[in-house]
Amino acid sequence: DTAVSQTPKYLVTQMGNDKSIKCEQNLGHDTMYWYKQDSKKFLKIMFSYNNKELIINETVPNRFSPKSPDKAHLNLHINSLELGDSAVYFCASSQENMGRVENEQFFGPGTRLTVL
Amino acid sequence: DAKTTQPPSMDCAEGRAANLPCNHSTISGNEYVYWYRQIHSQGPQYIIHGLKNNETNEMASLIITEDRKSSTLILPHATLRDTAVYYCIVRSLNQAGTALIFGKGTTLSVSS
């Protein structure tokens, strides 16, 4: 009964390939996020979606394309992978009804991407 | 950039209270203080948050100064499993989907 799940957990691939990471949450949340944690352990937001609408799109190469088929899923597709894309990618979700004060984000276990 | 400043590392003996400080001198009136932690190789985990009053839950207590420019996370009886990186984050709730802006955090090492 994992709250936020990601697949795969590990992904090793060659430069230039296209890959996808899937994220699903069973919490009934309306907002989902993708964060990237690089080798220096800095966690940075990439995207956020609220009710399937893109809210945040940080300075991320357009090789990265998030797709939200429904409120429970936010997948990350990466084209033409580069060495610098190697990192751990975390998906998260939260419930963002205005006026609530909870809004804590629940994170998935992460996907470790290694580009060779 | 993160709006918070934390010491890079702290040590704590098992069973003792761990007090983790955080400075957020530029915090706005509508911004909350959140604490998360990241245990090695896992996703960040929510601990607690507050606006201006002190807060307590089953994991920790949060003490916010009256001027809201700093706060302290207290783990009352630290265990070895509390060894992690602790992040203090200020976040506005005015817009849905607002991201968490992580700084470098404090690496807490709990030893027996």
Coordinates of N, CA and C in Angstrom, one line a residue:
Chain A
D1 N 0.8 -1.2 0.0 CA 0.0 0.0 0.0 C 0.9 1.3 0.0
T2 N 1.9 1.2 -0.9 CA 2.8 2.3 -1.0 C 2.1 3.6 -1.4
A3 N 2.4 4.7 -0.8 CA 1.7 6.0 -1.0 C 2.1 6.5 -2.4
V4 N 3.4 6.7 -2.6 CA 3.9 7.3 -3.8 C 4.9 6.2 -4.3
S5 N 4.7 5.7 -5.5 CA 5.6 4.7 -6.0 C 6.2 5.2 -7.3
Q6 N 7.4 4.7 -7.6 CA 8.1 5.1 -8.8 C 8.7 3.8 -9.4
T7 N 8.7 3.8 -10.7 CA 9.3 2.7 -11.5 C 10.1 3.3 -12.7
P8 N 11.3 2.7 -12.9 CA 12.0 1.7 -12.1 C 12.7 2.4 -11.0
K9 N 13.3 1.6 -10.1 CA 14.1 2.1 -9.0 C 15.5 2.5 -9.5
Y10 N 16.0 1.7 -10.4 CA 17.3 1.9 -11.0 C 17.2 1.9 -12.5
L11 N 17.9 2.8 -13.2 CA 17.9 2.9 -14.6 C 19.2 3.2 -15.1
V12 N 19.8 2.3 -15.8 CA 21.2 2.5 -16.4 C 21.0 2.4 -17.9
T13 N 21.5 3.5 -18.6 CA 21.3 3.6 -20.0 C 22.4 4.3 -20.7
Q14 N 22.5 4.2 -22.0 CA 23.5 4.9 -22.8 C 23.1 6.3 -23.1
M15 N 24.1 7.1 -23.3 CA 23.9 8.5 -23.8 C 23.1 8.4 -25.1
G16 N 22.2 9.4 -25.3 CA 21.4 9.5 -26.5 C 20.1 8.7 -26.5
N17 N 20.0 7.8 -25.5 CA 18.7 7.1 -25.5 C 17.6 7.9 -24.9
D18 N 16.3 7.4 -25.1 CA 15.1 8.0 -24.6 C 14.6 7.1 -23.5
K19 N 14.2 7.6 -22.3 CA 13.7 6.8 -21.2 C 12.6 7.5 -20.5
S20 N 11.8 6.7 -19.8 CA 10.7 7.2 -19.0 C 10.8 6.7 -17.6
I21 N 10.3 7.6 -16.7 CA 10.2 7.2 -15.3 C 8.7 7.4 -14.9
K22 N 8.1 6.4 -14.3 CA 6.7 6.5 -14.0 C 6.5 6.8 -12.5
C23 N 5.5 7.5 -12.2 CA 5.1 7.8 -10.8 C 3.6 7.7 -10.6
E24 N 3.3 7.1 -9.5 CA 1.8 6.9 -9.2 C 1.6 7.2 -7.7
Q25 N 0.6 7.9 -7.4 CA 0.2 8.1 -6.0 C -1.2 7.6 -5.7
N26 N -1.4 6.9 -4.6 CA -2.7 6.4 -4.2 C -3.3 7.1 -3.1
L27 N -2.9 8.4 -2.9 CA -3.4 9.2 -1.7 C -4.5 10.1 -2.1
G28 N -4.9 10.1 -3.3 CA -6.0 11.0 -3.8 C -5.6 12.4 -3.8
H29 N -4.3 12.7 -3.9 CA -3.8 14.1 -4.0 C -4.1 14.7 -5.3
D30 N -4.1 16.1 -5.3 CA -4.4 16.8 -6.6 C -3.1 17.4 -7.2
T31 N -2.0 17.3 -6.5 CA -0.8 17.9 -7.0 C 0.4 16.9 -7.0
M32 N 1.2 17.0 -8.0 CA 2.3 16.1 -8.1 C 3.6 16.8 -8.6
Y33 N 4.7 16.3 -8.2 CA 6.0 17.0 -8.4 C 7.1 16.1 -8.9
W34 N 8.0 16.6 -9.6 CA 9.3 15.9 -9.9 C 10.4 16.8 -9.4
Y35 N 11.3 16.2 -8.6 CA 12.5 16.8 -8.1 C 13.7 16.0 -8.6
K36 N 14.9 16.7 -8.7 CA 16.1 16.1 -9.1 C 17.1 16.3 -8.0
Q37 N 17.8 15.2 -7.6 CA 18.9 15.3 -6.6 C 20.2 14.9 -7.3
D38 N 21.1 15.8 -7.4 CA 22.3 15.6 -8.2 C 23.4 14.9 -7.3
S39 N 24.6 14.7 -7.8 CA 25.6 14.0 -7.1 C 26.1 14.8 -5.9
K40 N 25.8 16.1 -5.8 CA 26.2 16.8 -4.6 C 25.1 16.9 -3.6
K41 N 24.0 16.1 -3.9 CA 22.9 15.9 -3.0 C 21.9 17.1 -2.9
F42 N 22.1 18.1 -3.9 CA 21.1 19.2 -3.9 C 19.8 18.7 -4.5
L43 N 18.7 19.0 -3.8 CA 17.4 18.6 -4.3 C 16.8 19.9 -4.9
K44 N 16.3 19.7 -6.2 CA 15.8 20.9 -6.9 C 14.5 20.5 -7.6
I45 N 13.5 21.4 -7.5 CA 12.2 21.1 -8.2 C 12.4 21.2 -9.7
M46 N 11.7 20.3 -10.4 CA 11.7 20.4 -11.9 C 10.4 20.8 -12.4
F47 N 9.3 20.1 -11.9 CA 8.0 20.4 -12.4 C 7.0 20.2 -11.3
S48 N 5.8 20.8 -11.4 CA 4.7 20.5 -10.5 C 3.4 20.6 -11.4
Y49 N 2.5 19.7 -11.1 CA 1.2 19.7 -11.7 C 0.1 19.7 -10.7
N50 N -0.9 20.6 -10.9 CA -2.0 20.6 -10.0 C -3.3 20.3 -10.9
N51 N -4.0 19.3 -10.5 CA -5.1 18.8 -11.3 C -4.8 18.7 -12.8
K52 N -3.7 18.1 -13.0 CA -3.2 17.8 -14.4 C -2.7 19.0 -15.1
E53 N -2.7 20.2 -14.5 CA -2.3 21.4 -15.1 C -0.8 21.8 -14.7
L54 N 0.0 22.1 -15.6 CA 1.4 22.4 -15.3 C 1.5 23.7 -14.5
I55 N 2.1 23.7 -13.3 CA 2.2 24.9 -12.5 C 3.6 25.4 -12.5
I56 N 4.6 24.5 -12.3 CA 6.0 24.9 -12.2 C 6.7 24.2 -13.3
N57 N 7.5 24.9 -14.1 CA 8.4 24.4 -15.0 C 9.7 25.1 -14.9
E58 N 10.6 24.6 -14.0 CA 11.8 25.3 -13.8 C 12.7 25.2 -15.0
T59 N 13.9 25.8 -14.9 CA 14.8 25.8 -16.0 C 15.3 24.4 -16.2
V60 N 14.6 23.7 -17.0 CA 14.9 22.3 -17.3 C 15.0 22.2 -18.8
P61 N 16.0 21.5 -19.3 CA 16.0 21.3 -20.8 C 14.7 20.7 -21.3
N62 N 14.4 21.2 -22.5 CA 13.1 20.7 -23.1 C 13.2 19.2 -23.5
R63 N 14.3 18.6 -23.3 CA 14.4 17.1 -23.4 C 13.6 16.4 -22.4
F64 N 13.3 17.1 -21.3 CA 12.5 16.6 -20.2 C 11.1 17.0 -20.4
S65 N 10.2 16.0 -20.5 CA 8.8 16.3 -20.7 C 7.9 15.5 -19.7
P66 N 7.3 16.2 -18.8 CA 6.4 15.5 -17.9 C 5.0 15.3 -18.6
K67 N 4.4 14.2 -18.2 CA 3.1 13.9 -18.7 C 2.2 13.4 -17.6
S68 N 1.0 14.0 -17.5 CA 0.1 13.6 -16.4 C -1.2 13.1 -17.0
P69 N -1.3 11.8 -17.2 CA -2.6 11.3 -17.8 C -3.8 11.4 -16.9
D70 N -3.6 11.4 -15.6 CA -4.7 11.6 -14.7 C -4.0 12.1 -13.4
K71 N -4.9 12.5 -12.4 CA -4.3 13.1 -11.2 C -3.4 12.2 -10.4
A72 N -3.5 10.9 -10.6 CA -2.8 9.9 -9.8 C -1.4 9.6 -10.4
H73 N -1.1 10.1 -11.6 CA 0.1 9.7 -12.3 C 0.8 11.0 -12.9
L74 N 2.1 11.0 -12.7 CA 2.9 12.0 -13.4 C 4.2 11.3 -13.8
N75 N 4.3 11.1 -15.1 CA 5.5 10.4 -15.7 C 6.5 11.4 -16.2
L76 N 7.7 11.0 -16.2 CA 8.8 11.9 -16.7 C 9.5 11.2 -17.9
H77 N 9.4 11.8 -19.1 CA 10.1 11.3 -20.2 C 11.3 12.1 -20.5
I78 N 12.4 11.5 -20.8 CA 13.6 12.2 -21.1 C 14.2 11.7 -22.4
N79 N 14.4 12.7 -23.3 CA 14.9 12.4 -24.7 C 16.4 12.7 -24.7
S80 N 17.1 11.9 -25.6 CA 18.5 12.2 -25.9 C 19.3 12.4 -24.6
L81 N 19.3 11.3 -23.8 CA 19.9 11.4 -22.4 C 21.4 11.8 -22.5
E82 N 21.8 12.7 -21.6 CA 23.2 13.1 -21.5 C 23.8 12.7 -20.2
L83 N 25.2 12.7 -20.1 CA 25.8 12.3 -18.9 C 25.4 13.1 -17.7
G84 N 25.1 14.4 -17.9 CA 24.7 15.2 -16.8 C 23.3 15.0 -16.3
D85 N 22.6 14.1 -16.9 CA 21.3 13.8 -16.4 C 21.3 12.7 -15.3
S86 N 22.5 12.1 -15.1 CA 22.6 11.2 -14.1 C 22.3 11.8 -12.7
A87 N 21.4 11.2 -12.0 CA 20.9 11.8 -10.7 C 19.9 10.8 -10.2
V88 N 19.4 11.2 -9.0 CA 18.2 10.5 -8.4 C 17.0 11.4 -8.6
Y89 N 16.0 10.9 -9.2 CA 14.8 11.7 -9.5 C 13.7 11.2 -8.5
F90 N 13.1 12.2 -7.8 CA 12.1 11.9 -6.8 C 10.7 12.5 -7.3
C91 N 9.7 11.7 -7.2 CA 8.3 12.1 -7.4 C 7.7 12.4 -6.0
A92 N 6.8 13.4 -6.0 CA 6.1 13.7 -4.7 C 4.7 14.1 -5.0
S93 N 3.8 14.0 -4.0 CA 2.5 14.5 -4.2 C 2.0 15.2 -2.9
S94 N 1.0 16.0 -3.1 CA 0.4 16.7 -2.0 C -1.1 17.1 -2.3
Q95 N -1.8 17.4 -1.3 CA -3.2 17.9 -1.4 C -3.2 19.4 -1.2
E96 N -3.6 20.2 -2.2 CA -3.4 21.6 -2.2 C -4.6 22.4 -2.1
N97 N -5.7 21.9 -1.4 CA -6.8 22.7 -1.3 C -6.5 24.0 -0.5
M98 N -6.9 25.1 -1.1 CA -6.5 26.4 -0.5 C -7.2 26.5 0.9
G99 N -6.5 27.0 1.8 CA -7.1 27.2 3.2 C -6.7 26.1 4.1
R100 N -6.2 25.0 3.5 CA -5.7 23.9 4.4 C -4.3 24.3 4.8
V101 N -3.8 23.8 6.0 CA -2.5 24.1 6.4 C -1.6 22.8 6.4
E102 N -2.1 21.7 6.0 CA -1.3 20.5 5.9 C -0.4 20.7 4.8
N103 N -0.8 20.2 3.6 CA 0.0 20.4 2.3 C 1.3 19.7 2.3
E104 N 1.6 18.9 3.3 CA 2.9 18.2 3.3 C 3.0 17.4 2.0
Q105 N 4.3 17.3 1.5 CA 4.5 16.6 0.3 C 5.0 15.2 0.7
F106 N 4.5 14.2 0.0 CA 4.9 12.8 0.3 C 5.8 12.4 -0.9
F107 N 6.9 11.9 -0.6 CA 7.9 11.6 -1.6 C 8.0 10.1 -1.9
G108 N 8.2 9.8 -3.2 CA 8.5 8.4 -3.6 C 9.9 8.0 -3.2
P109 N 10.3 6.7 -3.4 CA 11.6 6.2 -3.0 C 12.7 6.7 -3.9
G110 N 12.4 7.3 -5.1 CA 13.4 7.8 -6.0 C 13.8 6.8 -7.1
T111 N 14.3 7.3 -8.2 CA 14.8 6.5 -9.3 C 16.2 7.0 -9.6
R112 N 17.1 6.1 -9.4 CA 18.5 6.4 -9.7 C 18.8 6.2 -11.1
L113 N 19.1 7.3 -11.9 CA 19.4 7.2 -13.3 C 20.9 7.4 -13.5
T114 N 21.4 6.4 -14.2 CA 22.9 6.5 -14.6 C 23.0 6.5 -16.1
V115 N 23.6 7.5 -16.6 CA 23.8 7.6 -18.0 C 25.3 7.3 -18.3
L116 N 25.5 6.3 -19.2 CA 26.9 5.9 -19.5 C 27.4 6.5 -20.8
Chain B
D1 N 16.8 30.2 -4.7 CA 17.7 29.9 -3.6 C 16.9 29.7 -2.3
A2 N 17.5 28.8 -1.4 CA 16.8 28.6 -0.1 C 16.9 29.9 0.7
K3 N 15.8 30.1 1.5 CA 15.7 31.3 2.3 C 16.1 30.9 3.8
T4 N 16.7 29.8 4.0 CA 17.1 29.4 5.3 C 18.6 29.1 5.4
T5 N 19.1 29.2 6.7 CA 20.5 28.9 7.0 C 20.5 27.9 8.1
Q6 N 21.2 26.8 7.9 CA 21.3 25.8 8.9 C 22.8 25.4 9.1
P7 N 23.2 24.9 10.3 CA 24.6 24.4 10.4 C 24.7 23.2 9.6
P8 N 25.9 22.9 9.0 CA 26.1 21.8 8.1 C 26.0 20.5 8.8
S9 N 26.4 20.4 10.1 CA 26.3 19.1 10.7 C 26.2 19.3 12.2
M10 N 25.6 18.2 12.9 CA 25.5 18.2 14.3 C 25.6 16.7 14.8
D11 N 26.1 16.6 16.0 CA 26.1 15.2 16.6 C 25.2 15.2 17.8
C12 N 24.7 14.0 18.1 CA 23.8 13.8 19.2 C 24.0 12.4 19.8
A13 N 24.0 12.3 21.1 CA 24.1 11.0 21.7 C 22.7 10.3 21.7
E14 N 22.7 9.0 21.5 CA 21.4 8.3 21.5 C 20.7 8.5 22.8
G15 N 19.4 8.8 22.7 CA 18.6 9.0 24.0 C 18.5 10.5 24.4
R16 N 19.4 11.3 23.9 CA 19.4 12.7 24.2 C 18.5 13.5 23.3
A17 N 18.2 14.7 23.6 CA 17.4 15.5 22.7 C 18.3 16.1 21.7
A18 N 17.8 16.2 20.5 CA 18.6 16.8 19.4 C 17.9 18.1 19.1
N19 N 18.6 19.2 19.1 CA 18.0 20.5 18.8 C 18.7 21.1 17.6
L20 N 17.9 21.2 16.5 CA 18.4 21.6 15.2 C 17.9 23.0 15.0
P21 N 18.9 24.0 14.9 CA 18.5 25.4 14.6 C 18.3 25.7 13.2
C22 N 17.6 26.8 12.9 CA 17.4 27.3 11.5 C 17.1 28.7 11.6
N23 N 17.8 29.5 10.7 CA 17.6 30.9 10.6 C 16.8 31.2 9.3
H24 N 15.8 32.0 9.4 CA 15.0 32.4 8.2 C 14.6 33.8 8.4
S25 N 15.6 34.7 8.5 CA 15.3 36.1 8.8 C 14.5 36.9 7.8
T26 N 14.4 36.4 6.6 CA 13.6 37.1 5.6 C 12.2 36.5 5.3
I27 N 11.8 35.7 6.3 CA 10.5 35.0 6.1 C 9.4 36.0 6.0
S28 N 8.4 35.8 5.1 CA 7.3 36.6 4.9 C 6.1 36.2 5.8
G29 N 5.2 37.1 6.0 CA 4.0 36.8 6.9 C 3.2 35.6 6.5
N30 N 3.2 35.3 5.2 CA 2.3 34.2 4.8 C 3.1 32.9 4.5
E31 N 4.4 32.9 5.0 CA 5.2 31.7 4.8 C 5.3 30.8 6.0
Y32 N 5.1 29.5 5.8 CA 5.2 28.6 6.9 C 6.7 28.1 7.0
V33 N 7.0 27.5 8.1 CA 8.3 26.8 8.3 C 8.0 25.3 8.3
Y34 N 8.6 24.6 7.4 CA 8.5 23.2 7.3 C 9.9 22.5 7.6
W35 N 9.8 21.4 8.2 CA 11.0 20.5 8.4 C 10.7 19.2 7.7
Y36 N 11.7 18.8 6.9 CA 11.8 17.5 6.3 C 13.1 16.8 6.7
R37 N 13.2 15.5 6.5 CA 14.5 14.9 6.7 C 14.6 13.8 5.6
Q38 N 15.9 13.5 5.3 CA 16.2 12.5 4.3 C 17.2 11.5 4.8
I39 N 16.7 10.4 5.1 CA 17.5 9.3 5.5 C 18.2 8.7 4.3
H40 N 19.4 8.3 4.5 CA 20.3 7.9 3.3 C 19.6 7.1 2.3
S41 N 19.6 7.6 1.0 CA 19.1 7.0 -0.2 C 17.6 6.9 -0.2
Q42 N 16.9 7.5 0.7 CA 15.4 7.5 0.7 C 14.9 8.8 0.3
G43 N 13.6 8.9 0.0 CA 12.9 10.1 -0.4 C 12.8 11.0 0.9
P44 N 12.8 12.3 0.7 CA 12.5 13.2 1.9 C 11.2 12.8 2.6
Q45 N 11.2 13.0 3.9 CA 10.1 12.7 4.8 C 9.7 13.9 5.5
Y46 N 8.4 14.2 5.5 CA 7.8 15.3 6.2 C 7.9 15.1 7.7
I47 N 8.3 16.1 8.5 CA 8.4 16.0 10.0 C 7.3 16.8 10.6
I48 N 7.3 18.1 10.3 CA 6.4 19.0 11.1 C 6.4 20.4 10.4
H49 N 5.4 21.2 10.6 CA 5.5 22.6 10.1 C 4.7 23.5 11.0
G50 N 4.9 24.8 10.9 CA 4.2 25.8 11.7 C 4.3 27.1 11.1
L51 N 3.4 28.0 11.6 CA 3.4 29.4 11.1 C 4.0 30.3 12.2
K52 N 3.4 30.4 13.3 CA 4.0 31.2 14.4 C 3.9 30.6 15.8
N53 N 3.0 29.7 15.9 CA 2.9 29.0 17.2 C 3.8 27.8 17.3
N54 N 4.2 27.4 18.5 CA 5.0 26.2 18.6 C 4.1 25.0 18.3
E55 N 4.7 24.0 17.7 CA 3.9 22.8 17.3 C 4.6 21.5 17.8
T56 N 3.8 20.5 18.0 CA 4.3 19.2 18.5 C 3.5 18.1 17.8
N57 N 4.2 17.1 17.4 CA 3.5 15.9 16.9 C 4.3 14.7 17.4
E58 N 4.0 13.5 16.9 CA 4.6 12.3 17.4 C 6.1 12.2 17.1
M59 N 6.5 13.0 16.1 CA 7.9 12.9 15.7 C 8.8 13.9 16.4
A60 N 8.3 15.1 16.5 CA 9.2 16.2 17.0 C 8.4 17.4 17.5
S61 N 9.1 18.4 18.0 CA 8.5 19.7 18.3 C 9.2 20.8 17.5
L62 N 8.4 21.8 17.2 CA 8.9 22.9 16.5 C 8.7 24.2 17.3
I63 N 9.8 24.9 17.6 CA 9.8 26.1 18.4 C 10.1 27.2 17.4
I64 N 9.2 28.2 17.3 CA 9.4 29.3 16.4 C 9.5 30.6 17.3
T65 N 10.5 31.4 17.0 CA 10.7 32.6 17.8 C 9.6 33.6 17.5
E66 N 9.4 34.5 18.5 CA 8.3 35.4 18.3 C 8.4 36.3 17.1
D67 N 9.6 36.7 16.7 CA 9.7 37.5 15.5 C 9.8 36.6 14.2
R68 N 9.7 35.3 14.4 CA 9.6 34.3 13.3 C 10.9 34.3 12.5
K69 N 12.0 34.8 13.0 CA 13.2 34.8 12.2 C 14.0 33.6 12.4
S70 N 13.7 32.8 13.3 CA 14.4 31.5 13.5 C 13.5 30.5 14.1
S71 N 13.9 29.3 14.0 CA 13.2 28.2 14.7 C 14.1 27.1 15.1
T72 N 13.6 26.2 15.9 CA 14.4 25.0 16.3 C 13.5 23.8 16.3
L73 N 14.1 22.8 15.6 CA 13.4 21.4 15.6 C 14.0 20.6 16.7
I74 N 13.1 20.0 17.5 CA 13.6 19.2 18.7 C 13.1 17.8 18.5
L75 N 14.1 16.9 18.5 CA 13.8 15.5 18.5 C 14.0 15.1 20.0
P76 N 13.0 14.8 20.8 CA 13.2 14.7 22.2 C 14.1 13.6 22.7
H77 N 14.1 12.4 22.0 CA 14.9 11.3 22.4 C 15.4 10.7 21.1
A78 N 16.6 11.2 20.7 CA 17.1 10.8 19.4 C 17.5 9.3 19.4
T79 N 17.3 8.6 18.3 CA 17.7 7.2 18.2 C 18.6 7.1 17.0
L80 N 19.3 6.0 16.8 CA 20.2 5.8 15.7 C 19.4 6.0 14.4
R81 N 18.2 5.7 14.3 CA 17.4 5.8 13.1 C 17.1 7.2 12.7
D82 N 17.4 8.2 13.6 CA 17.2 9.6 13.3 C 18.4 10.2 12.6
T83 N 19.4 9.4 12.4 CA 20.5 9.9 11.6 C 20.1 10.2 10.2
A84 N 20.2 11.4 9.8 CA 19.7 11.9 8.5 C 20.1 13.3 8.2
V85 N 19.7 13.8 7.0 CA 19.9 15.2 6.7 C 18.5 15.9 7.0
Y86 N 18.6 16.9 7.7 CA 17.3 17.6 8.1 C 17.3 19.0 7.4
Y87 N 16.2 19.2 6.8 CA 16.0 20.4 6.0 C 14.9 21.3 6.6
C88 N 15.3 22.6 6.7 CA 14.3 23.6 7.2 C 13.9 24.4 5.9
I89 N 12.7 24.5 5.7 CA 12.2 25.1 4.5 C 11.1 26.1 4.8
V90 N 11.1 27.3 4.2 CA 10.0 28.2 4.3 C 9.2 28.1 3.0
R91 N 7.9 28.2 3.1 CA 7.0 27.9 2.0 C 5.7 28.7 2.1
S92 N 5.4 29.4 1.0 CA 4.1 30.0 1.0 C 3.0 29.1 0.5
L93 N 1.8 29.2 1.1 CA 0.7 28.3 0.7 C -0.3 29.1 -0.2
N94 N 0.2 30.2 -0.8 CA -0.8 31.0 -1.6 C -1.1 30.4 -2.9
Q95 N -0.3 29.6 -3.4 CA -0.5 29.0 -4.7 C -0.4 27.5 -4.7
A96 N -1.3 26.8 -5.3 CA -1.2 25.4 -5.3 C 0.0 25.0 -6.2
G97 N 0.7 23.9 -5.7 CA 1.9 23.4 -6.4 C 3.2 24.1 -6.1
T98 N 3.2 24.9 -5.1 CA 4.4 25.6 -4.7 C 5.4 24.6 -4.3
A99 N 6.6 24.7 -4.8 CA 7.7 23.7 -4.6 C 8.3 23.9 -3.3
L100 N 8.9 22.9 -2.8 CA 9.8 23.0 -1.6 C 11.2 23.4 -2.2
I101 N 11.8 24.4 -1.6 CA 13.1 24.9 -2.0 C 14.1 24.4 -0.9
F102 N 14.8 23.3 -1.3 CA 15.7 22.7 -0.3 C 17.1 23.4 -0.3
G103 N 17.6 23.6 0.9 CA 19.0 24.1 1.0 C 19.9 22.9 1.2
K104 N 21.0 23.2 1.9 CA 22.0 22.1 2.1 C 21.6 21.2 3.4
G105 N 20.8 21.8 4.2 CA 20.3 21.0 5.4 C 21.4 20.8 6.4
T106 N 21.0 20.1 7.5 CA 21.9 19.8 8.6 C 22.0 18.2 8.7
T107 N 23.2 17.7 8.6 CA 23.4 16.3 8.7 C 23.5 16.0 10.2
L108 N 22.5 15.3 10.7 CA 22.5 14.9 12.1 C 23.1 13.5 12.2
S109 N 24.1 13.3 13.1 CA 24.6 12.0 13.3 C 24.3 11.6 14.8
V110 N 23.6 10.6 15.0 CA 23.2 10.1 16.3 C 24.1 8.8 16.6
S111 N 24.8 8.8 17.7 CA 25.7 7.7 18.0 C 25.3 7.2 19.4
S112 N 25.7 5.9 19.5 CA 25.4 5.2 20.8 C 26.5 5.4 21.8

